[in-house]
Amino acid sequence: MSIRIGVYGASGYTGQELIALLDAHQEFALTFAVSDQFAGQKVPQSDLTYRPSDAVDIVAVDMVFLCTPHGASAPLAAQALDAGAKVVDLSADLRFQSATEYQQWYQQPHPAPALLPTPYGIPELNRYNLININAIANPGCYPTAALLAVAPLAKVGALESFAPVIVDAKSGVSGAGRAPSETTHFVEVYGDTRPYKIGRQHRHTGEIDQELRIMFPDAGPVIFSPHLLPIDRGLICTAYIPLKENWTQSQIREVYEAQYYAEPFIRLLPYGETARVKDAVRTNGAVISLHHPVPEMVLVVCAIDNLRKGAASQAIQNANLMFNLPETAGLITST
Amino acid sequence: MSIRIGVYGASGYTGQELIALLDAHQEFALTFAVSDQFAGQKVPQSDLTYRPSDAVDIVAVDMVFLCTPHGASAPLAAQALDAGAKVVDLSADLRFQSATEYQQWYQQPHPAPALLPTPYGIPELNRYNLININAIANPGCYPTAALLAVAPLAKVGALESFAPVIVDAKSGVSGAGRAPSETTHFVEVYGDTRPYKIGRQHRHTGEIDQELRIMFPDAGPVIFSPHLLPIDRGLICTAYIPLKENWTQSQIREVYEAQYYAEPFIRLLPYGETARVKDAVRTNGAVISLHHPVPEMVLVVCAIDNLRKGAASQAIQNANLMFNLPETAGLITST
Amino acid sequence: MSIRIGVYGASGYTGQELIALLDAHQEFALTFAVSDQFAGQKVPQSDLTYRPSDAVDIVAVDMVFLCTPHGASAPLAAQALDAGAKVVDLSADLRFQSATEYQQWYQQPHPAPALLPTPYGIPELNRYNLININAIANPGCYPTAALLAVAPLAKVGALESFAPVIVDAKSGVSGAGRAPSETTHFVEVYGDTRPYKIGRQHRHTGEIDQELRIMFPDAGPVIFSPHLLPIDRGLICTAYIPLKENWTQSQIREVYEAQYYAEPFIRLLPYGETARVKDAVRTNGAVISLHHPVPEMVLVVCAIDNLRKGAASQAIQNANLMFNLPETAGLITST
Amino acid sequence: MSIRIGVYGASGYTGQELIALLDAHQEFALTFAVSDQFAGQKVPQSDLTYRPSDAVDIVAVDMVFLCTPHGASAPLAAQALDAGAKVVDLSADLRFQSATEYQQWYQQPHPAPALLPTPYGIPELNRYNLININAIANPGCYPTAALLAVAPLAKVGALESFAPVIVDAKSGVSGAGRAPSETTHFVEVYGDTRPYKIGRQHRHTGEIDQELRIMFPDAGPVIFSPHLLPIDRGLICTAYIPLKENWTQSQIREVYEAQYYAEPFIRLLPYGETARVKDAVRTNGAVISLHHPVPEMVLVVCAIDNLRKGAASQAIQNANLMFNLPETAGLITST
């Protein structure tokens, strides 16, 4: 018996990645893949063809993955839930606790405020909220890496209250999506590296702020500096975390080990090693290293694949929890 | 006294490259740079702003460079010539001897057949046709490399009559232009190398055919295989040239030395070395190496910069000839 | 019951790739991984540590993969066969029919001539020679692509007798191995593309020649032009194949379809599509497209992953045949 | 009349870059280029051949550029100064005020402590120390970018006393030098981005600390995180600078404008724009942008070319000052 899956927004980079992962998943069976732009064309990694959104019946599936843009996702989520299907929304629509916050960062009214709040799905940080539920907001790629880096300290209250938490992050170009633009033109990206929307301009800032403050209400503002790297995929961030005085370095290490020691997708590197993009690419893993240059500040490096743990494979991981399947199903090859 | 220059199509990669080169040229002074798309914005490497085409007066300049698309260039060329300005057309409009050939390769009627034939401007191959004249067809990037590789043998009649001449060519992405598209999206190009329009489909095939047959009427068909390389600029081709039986290897070497020994922009490598893209990038040079694996076939490798010798700097070189300036003016730094 | 596997030369790029593939193979169990240079270090994708060659017992395994350099492989192969273990040799040592040919291309006496000839393992071309045997010479990366491109025509005798067959090939840098050198320095490769050892200088030329002449004794000399691409992995070649006059285009297409229609790892593209590197990367597949620009010549493009179908995964495919396992075992994910 | 120049360590990436720049400099004439490794080979961009160090006579030149490793440079500097030649040392040997500091960061005794202190040469920050003098310590690539970003605020005392100053920096691979290693192997770098020696481990940390404290004695420790980017050249850093409370945003902007408004090589971007690597590559320029996400912290992005402003062209700029030449000589093309 398979769980029947529908994917909306299936032709973008995240959608394609998701479909390739679904193809290797024993319990999930792709029933339809929606793309208005590529309707009628073959779906890579599948025997299906893309179908226009008005030609699929949401009742035919047990769950949907929404890789649609923000604004378009929430109405589809509402429709799916009404029809009895579970939802993992990979857009930003369900990530904020309140419609007010959403409007502040996305400059538009929330399209389905009744759906808020929806659990925010990083299983390593809040797994107990995600099991057997019907809807999950799949986090942004940058927030996934940033929160995996900072959360253990936030949860135990080791952050210096109200002090800025700096996240200097770097991502491959697939994070910018499949639509051609000057920003993603090969000649523009090649040989370059550029920060963009740095400080508190990027929309992911709000997501990181919100989640940190849930864990530690006195968390200071996130200073978030995304950079565009001349690679296709992969994401790495260094978080500069100001510490409360009474936390020692060995306590810090223990905090991360306690949080992550049993996590199949987290690799906490030993001292002396530093996480790098390549460690994480094409996996659902997050690779984390800790560095203590001065007593008052910890540096945490976290590398993920922006299309996997930052999007599609984390969505699968969340879906596994929703159906009470083994969390690693379809994500780790067993022999 | 400066020669006043107008550039049409000034915002594309070739136009930008040309303007940077004009900035370093002692005799040419940029008077206007036309771009309808970027009208009003600052021209990089210049104090000017882009102007729309209907806001410039062709009478104000002594010559124009046309970096406009095929179809749009020829009418501008006619207008400039009527106004007494010289023309270097970097599009394909003036490259064919006849409107019939043009229509065959570009699937549209020639927009100004009275301008044909116009001299085809590769100074190292036909300099005597280019001095003091009023209009030059600037060759395509691929034909420049291919013809510099094959022409010396064609001119002396060493090609096996009617046998296919194979040109396997590889170019950086700037050759595809500045307009964003799926083909030029960073994620599509990164990690890939792809042949496209191979055989006799690419429009540059006709140009190479035409010029080879002018040099050697019995030249066989060109088999032309362009590839898109994951680099921003640079172009390299390997030509596989079938030889007439009565030509020996030492004669072949002499042919290339005789053709190119005095050329400031051609570097004929000694035996044992092989041309590479990096040798030519950011220069007006062509780097050529000869290889004789079997008696009946010579391999000639030729590397150029597609935006320089393949477009903008060759246009300057041609313009220098048109005004009887030193051919290297603005192209080689003198100390 | 698992088949016990030893890997020699396990720390190079091919060895690492092989170990990752073995990890996903249900029937093969890695028993030891030999690397003198990295002895004592952890083997990536495995729970083992690298062991020095003198600390492993070849009797403990059922087969060995030799990723050792030419010259070093053949003695190990002899030793393994004596001990009753099967052998897939990924070096050049067992590829030639005779020690004379080997010496001609490798400038050294063959280290174990009694092992020659050993079957040359491209299953799509000579599967019947490979089943249940004890030793296979795993082909070079370039010859794999070149032969998959040319072999169907050679086998049916459609090649123009004695006419040169041109193979213009391009490979990612991992093909040059893991040892650091000027040639593989990032700064040297970045932004460049370079032909090397072109004509008939590269050692793989001999391998391609030999195999083509087995299929078609009148095959002309291979003109082989390898290029170094600025990518990490992937290989593509375009073969320019002169045809006998009495072969029509539709016959040519039929020849390829007849050869490959049932092959799980070959994708013959429909007319109008062209193979590209990305089609094949990280798979055991070969993607092939056919092009007929002129009656007397066919162009065949073939893309593979140099580390997979060009080395490690083809080695697994060969090993599957040797043990009479399904040929796709460990190479295609089944759901 | 030309100033006669000798270059030691002339075959590395910095040495090659320097020689190309000297070739375009009207006042400097390259007399010899020393490389023991490449002795006898042709010097690119020059008519000379590399000479071994024991075959050149330091008396024959008016100044030397030392691109030699730390430890080897200082003795050459002493020798040159004794012979009456001026010195720009591109190694770390002359960068520290005291031999103690040097030993702390380089784990070896200083080879010529009598030469300390030598002026540290970033003309935009301390030009008055550099004119007409005999020896200059050319700064490291990372410190050049970091100090240009932070110095204006340090000089006016706007830094929060004793608070860490974070510099998250990213550099192309040429910064790692020309010697092949696993770290610089194309396959290792491609598709990756990796932090290394982050916190306070990298030797450039000491240089930045020292110079900041000269400007502002209460400067906190620098937290310095270098990253290796998959590009050949270019360097960008984002500095996160904690502010004293009494400094407003408009005052901050004025500080940078006051420091840099007349500098020919500094481009201070208007608000809303962000510096990127490409802005600076192949120039002696530094491109700087300012960002104020929260009142208590300023972000300053600075992009340079690690081989130019970070090494060779800044060395020329310093040499111009030493000989009282126009500071831009040989560095900006005039028409």
CSV table of C-alpha atoms in Angstrom, one decimal, chain C residues 39-291:
chain,number,residue,atom,x,y,z
C,39,ALA,CA,46.9,3.7,5.6
C,40,GLY,CA,45.2,4.0,9.0
C,41,GLN,CA,42.8,6.7,7.9
C,42,LYS,CA,39.1,6.2,7.7
C,43,VAL,CA,37.6,5.1,4.4
C,44,PRO,CA,34.9,7.5,3.4
C,45,GLN,CA,31.5,5.8,2.9
C,46,SER,CA,32.6,2.9,5.0
C,47,ASP,CA,33.4,1.7,8.5
C,48,LEU,CA,36.8,0.5,7.4
C,49,THR,CA,40.2,2.1,7.6
C,50,TYR,CA,42.6,2.1,4.7
C,51,ARG,CA,45.1,-0.7,5.1
C,52,PRO,CA,48.6,-1.0,3.7
C,53,SER,CA,49.0,-3.5,0.9
C,54,ASP,CA,51.2,-5.8,3.0
C,55,ALA,CA,48.6,-6.0,5.7
C,56,VAL,CA,45.8,-7.6,3.8
C,57,ASP,CA,45.3,-11.2,2.8
C,58,ILE,CA,44.0,-11.7,-0.7
C,59,VAL,CA,42.7,-15.1,0.3
C,60,ALA,CA,40.1,-13.4,2.5
C,61,VAL,CA,38.1,-12.1,-0.5
C,62,ASP,CA,36.2,-13.5,-3.5
C,63,MET,CA,37.2,-10.8,-5.8
C,64,VAL,CA,39.4,-7.7,-6.1
C,65,PHE,CA,39.0,-4.4,-7.9
C,66,LEU,CA,42.4,-3.0,-8.9
C,67,CYS,CA,42.4,0.8,-9.0
C,68,THR,CA,46.2,0.7,-8.9
C,69,PRO,CA,48.5,2.3,-11.5
C,70,HIS,CA,49.5,0.5,-14.7
C,71,GLY,CA,52.5,-1.6,-13.9
C,72,ALA,CA,51.4,-2.3,-10.4
C,73,SER,CA,48.0,-3.8,-11.3
C,74,ALA,CA,49.1,-6.9,-13.3
C,75,PRO,CA,51.2,-8.5,-10.6
C,76,LEU,CA,48.3,-8.0,-8.1
C,77,ALA,CA,45.9,-9.5,-10.6
C,78,ALA,CA,48.2,-12.6,-11.0
C,79,GLN,CA,48.4,-12.9,-7.3
C,80,ALA,CA,44.6,-12.7,-6.9
C,81,LEU,CA,43.9,-15.2,-9.6
C,82,ASP,CA,46.4,-17.6,-8.0
C,83,ALA,CA,44.6,-17.2,-4.7
C,84,GLY,CA,41.2,-18.0,-6.4
C,85,ALA,CA,39.8,-14.5,-6.4
C,86,LYS,CA,38.3,-12.9,-9.4
C,87,VAL,CA,39.7,-9.6,-10.8
C,88,VAL,CA,38.5,-6.5,-12.4
C,89,ASP,CA,41.5,-4.4,-13.3
C,90,LEU,CA,40.8,-0.7,-13.8
C,91,SER,CA,44.3,0.0,-14.9
C,92,ALA,CA,45.6,-0.4,-18.5
C,93,ASP,CA,47.6,-3.6,-17.7
C,94,LEU,CA,45.1,-6.1,-19.0
C,95,ARG,CA,43.6,-4.0,-21.8
C,96,PHE,CA,45.9,-5.0,-24.7
C,97,GLN,CA,45.8,-8.2,-26.5
C,98,SER,CA,49.6,-8.5,-26.6
C,99,ALA,CA,52.5,-7.4,-24.5
C,100,THR,CA,54.0,-5.8,-27.6
C,101,GLU,CA,51.1,-3.4,-28.0
C,102,TYR,CA,51.3,-2.6,-24.3
C,103,GLN,CA,54.9,-1.8,-24.5
C,104,GLN,CA,54.4,0.4,-27.5
C,105,TRP,CA,51.9,2.6,-25.7
C,106,TYR,CA,53.2,2.4,-22.2
C,107,GLN,CA,56.9,2.4,-22.9
C,108,GLN,CA,57.6,-0.5,-20.5
C,109,PRO,CA,57.6,-4.3,-20.6
C,110,HIS,CA,54.3,-5.8,-19.6
C,111,PRO,CA,54.6,-7.0,-16.0
C,112,ALA,CA,52.6,-10.2,-16.4
C,113,PRO,CA,52.3,-11.1,-20.1
C,114,ALA,CA,50.8,-14.5,-19.2
C,115,LEU,CA,47.6,-12.8,-18.3
C,116,LEU,CA,47.1,-11.6,-21.9
C,117,PRO,CA,44.7,-11.5,-23.6
C,118,THR,CA,42.0,-10.8,-21.0
C,119,PRO,CA,38.5,-9.9,-22.0
C,120,TYR,CA,37.9,-6.2,-22.4
C,121,GLY,CA,34.8,-5.3,-20.5
C,122,ILE,CA,32.2,-3.1,-22.2
C,123,PRO,CA,29.2,-5.3,-21.5
C,124,GLU,CA,27.0,-3.5,-24.2
C,125,LEU,CA,29.6,-4.6,-26.8
C,126,ASN,CA,30.8,-8.0,-25.8
C,127,ARG,CA,28.7,-9.2,-22.9
C,128,TYR,CA,29.0,-12.9,-23.9
C,129,ASN,CA,32.7,-12.8,-23.2
C,130,LEU,CA,32.3,-11.6,-19.7
C,131,ILE,CA,29.9,-13.9,-17.9
C,132,ASN,CA,31.3,-16.1,-15.3
C,133,ILE,CA,34.9,-15.4,-16.2
C,134,ASN,CA,37.7,-14.7,-13.7
C,135,ALA,CA,39.4,-11.5,-15.0
C,136,ILE,CA,38.2,-8.5,-16.9
C,137,ALA,CA,40.2,-5.5,-18.2
C,138,ASN,CA,38.1,-2.5,-17.4
C,139,PRO,CA,38.3,0.0,-20.2
C,140,GLY,CA,39.6,3.5,-20.1
C,141,CYS,CA,37.1,6.3,-19.7
C,142,TYR,CA,37.8,7.8,-23.2
C,143,PRO,CA,37.7,4.4,-24.9
C,144,THR,CA,34.4,3.6,-23.3
C,145,ALA,CA,32.7,6.6,-24.7
C,146,ALA,CA,34.5,6.4,-28.1
C,147,LEU,CA,33.7,2.7,-28.6
C,148,LEU,CA,30.1,3.0,-27.5
C,149,ALA,CA,29.8,5.8,-30.2
C,150,VAL,CA,31.6,4.0,-33.0
C,151,ALA,CA,31.2,0.3,-32.4
C,152,PRO,CA,27.7,-0.3,-33.8
C,153,LEU,CA,29.0,1.0,-37.2
C,154,ALA,CA,32.2,-0.9,-37.0
C,155,LYS,CA,30.5,-4.1,-36.2
C,156,VAL,CA,28.3,-4.0,-39.3
C,157,GLY,CA,31.2,-2.9,-41.5
C,158,ALA,CA,29.8,0.6,-42.3
C,159,LEU,CA,33.1,2.4,-41.8
C,160,GLU,CA,34.9,3.6,-44.8
C,161,SER,CA,37.9,1.2,-44.9
C,162,PHE,CA,41.2,2.7,-43.8
C,163,ALA,CA,39.8,6.2,-43.4
C,164,PRO,CA,40.7,8.0,-40.2
C,165,VAL,CA,38.0,8.0,-37.5
C,166,ILE,CA,38.1,11.2,-35.5
C,167,VAL,CA,37.2,11.3,-31.8
C,168,ASP,CA,37.2,14.8,-30.3
C,169,ALA,CA,36.7,14.2,-26.6
C,170,LYS,CA,36.4,16.4,-23.5
C,171,SER,CA,36.7,15.2,-19.9
C,172,GLY,CA,36.4,16.7,-16.4
C,173,VAL,CA,39.5,17.0,-14.2
C,174,SER,CA,38.9,14.0,-12.0
C,175,GLY,CA,40.1,11.9,-15.0
C,176,ALA,CA,43.6,13.3,-14.3
C,177,GLY,CA,43.6,11.6,-10.9
C,178,ARG,CA,43.9,12.8,-7.3
C,179,ALA,CA,47.6,13.6,-7.2
C,180,PRO,CA,48.1,17.4,-7.1
C,181,SER,CA,50.0,18.9,-10.0
C,182,GLU,CA,50.2,22.0,-12.0
C,183,THR,CA,47.8,20.5,-14.5
C,184,THR,CA,45.1,20.0,-11.9
C,185,HIS,CA,45.6,23.3,-9.9
C,186,PHE,CA,42.4,25.1,-9.7
C,187,VAL,CA,43.8,28.4,-10.9
C,188,GLU,CA,45.3,26.7,-14.0
C,189,VAL,CA,42.1,24.9,-15.0
C,190,TYR,CA,39.5,27.6,-14.1
C,191,GLY,CA,38.4,29.5,-17.1
C,192,ASP,CA,40.4,27.3,-19.5
C,193,THR,CA,39.8,24.5,-21.8
C,194,ARG,CA,42.8,22.8,-23.4
C,195,PRO,CA,43.4,20.0,-25.8
C,196,TYR,CA,46.3,17.7,-24.8
C,197,LYS,CA,48.2,14.9,-26.4
C,198,ILE,CA,46.0,15.3,-29.5
C,199,GLY,CA,46.4,13.3,-32.7
C,200,ARG,CA,47.8,9.9,-31.8
C,201,GLN,CA,49.7,10.6,-28.7
C,202,HIS,CA,47.3,9.7,-25.9
C,203,ARG,CA,47.6,6.1,-24.6
C,204,HIS,CA,43.9,5.5,-25.0
C,205,THR,CA,44.4,5.8,-28.7
C,206,GLY,CA,45.9,2.3,-28.8
C,207,GLU,CA,43.0,0.9,-26.9
C,208,ILE,CA,40.4,2.4,-29.2
C,209,ASP,CA,42.3,1.3,-32.3
C,210,GLN,CA,42.6,-2.3,-31.0
C,211,GLU,CA,39.0,-2.7,-30.2
C,212,LEU,CA,37.7,-1.1,-33.4
C,213,ARG,CA,39.9,-3.4,-35.5
C,214,ILE,CA,38.6,-6.4,-33.6
C,215,MET,CA,35.2,-5.4,-34.8
C,216,PHE,CA,36.2,-4.2,-38.3
C,217,PRO,CA,39.7,-5.2,-39.4
C,218,ASP,CA,39.8,-2.5,-42.1
C,219,ALA,CA,39.2,0.3,-39.6
C,220,GLY,CA,41.4,3.4,-40.2
C,221,PRO,CA,43.5,5.0,-37.6
C,222,VAL,CA,41.8,6.8,-34.8
C,223,ILE,CA,42.6,10.5,-34.5
C,224,PHE,CA,42.0,11.2,-30.9
C,225,SER,CA,41.8,14.7,-29.4
C,226,PRO,CA,41.3,14.7,-25.6
C,227,HIS,CA,40.5,18.1,-23.9
C,228,LEU,CA,40.6,19.0,-20.3
C,229,LEU,CA,37.3,20.7,-19.2
C,230,PRO,CA,36.9,23.0,-16.2
C,231,ILE,CA,34.4,20.7,-14.5
C,232,ASP,CA,35.0,18.0,-11.9
C,233,ARG,CA,33.5,15.0,-13.7
C,234,GLY,CA,31.8,14.0,-16.9
C,235,LEU,CA,33.1,13.2,-20.3
C,236,ILE,CA,31.7,13.8,-23.8
C,237,CYS,CA,33.0,12.9,-27.2
C,238,THR,CA,32.0,13.6,-30.8
C,239,ALA,CA,33.0,10.9,-33.2
C,240,TYR,CA,33.3,11.9,-36.9
C,241,ILE,CA,32.8,8.6,-38.8
C,242,PRO,CA,33.4,8.3,-42.5
C,243,LEU,CA,30.9,6.0,-44.1
C,244,LYS,CA,31.0,3.4,-46.8
C,245,GLU,CA,29.0,4.7,-49.7
C,246,ASN,CA,26.3,2.0,-49.7
C,247,TRP,CA,25.0,2.9,-46.2
C,248,THR,CA,22.0,5.1,-46.0
C,249,GLN,CA,21.0,7.3,-43.1
C,250,SER,CA,18.0,5.2,-42.1
C,251,GLN,CA,20.2,2.1,-42.1
C,252,ILE,CA,22.6,3.9,-39.7
C,253,ARG,CA,19.8,4.7,-37.3
C,254,GLU,CA,18.7,1.1,-37.4
C,255,VAL,CA,22.2,-0.1,-36.6
C,256,TYR,CA,22.2,1.8,-33.3
C,257,GLU,CA,18.7,0.9,-32.4
C,258,ALA,CA,19.5,-2.8,-33.0
C,259,GLN,CA,22.6,-2.6,-30.9
C,260,TYR,CA,21.2,-0.7,-28.0
C,261,TYR,CA,17.4,-1.0,-27.8
C,262,ALA,CA,17.5,-3.4,-24.9
C,263,GLU,CA,20.4,-1.9,-23.0
C,264,PRO,CA,19.4,-0.5,-19.6
C,265,PHE,CA,22.4,1.8,-19.4
C,266,ILE,CA,22.3,3.3,-23.0
C,267,ARG,CA,20.0,6.1,-23.9
C,268,LEU,CA,19.8,6.7,-27.6
C,269,LEU,CA,18.3,10.1,-28.1
C,270,PRO,CA,15.7,10.9,-30.7
C,271,TYR,CA,16.7,12.9,-33.7
C,272,GLY,CA,16.9,16.6,-32.9
C,273,GLU,CA,18.3,16.1,-29.5
C,274,THR,CA,22.0,16.2,-28.7
C,275,ALA,CA,23.8,14.4,-25.8
C,276,ARG,CA,25.3,16.6,-23.1
C,277,VAL,CA,27.6,15.9,-20.1
C,278,LYS,CA,24.9,16.5,-17.6
C,279,ASP,CA,22.7,13.8,-19.0
C,280,ALA,CA,25.2,11.2,-17.8
C,281,VAL,CA,26.9,12.6,-14.7
C,282,ARG,CA,26.5,10.4,-11.5
C,283,THR,CA,25.0,7.5,-13.5
C,284,ASN,CA,26.3,4.4,-15.2
C,285,GLY,CA,24.6,5.5,-18.3
C,286,ALA,CA,25.9,6.5,-21.7
C,287,VAL,CA,23.8,9.0,-23.7
C,288,ILE,CA,24.2,8.9,-27.4
C,289,SER,CA,22.9,11.1,-30.2
C,290,LEU,CA,23.3,10.7,-34.0
C,291,HIS,CA,23.8,13.4,-36.6
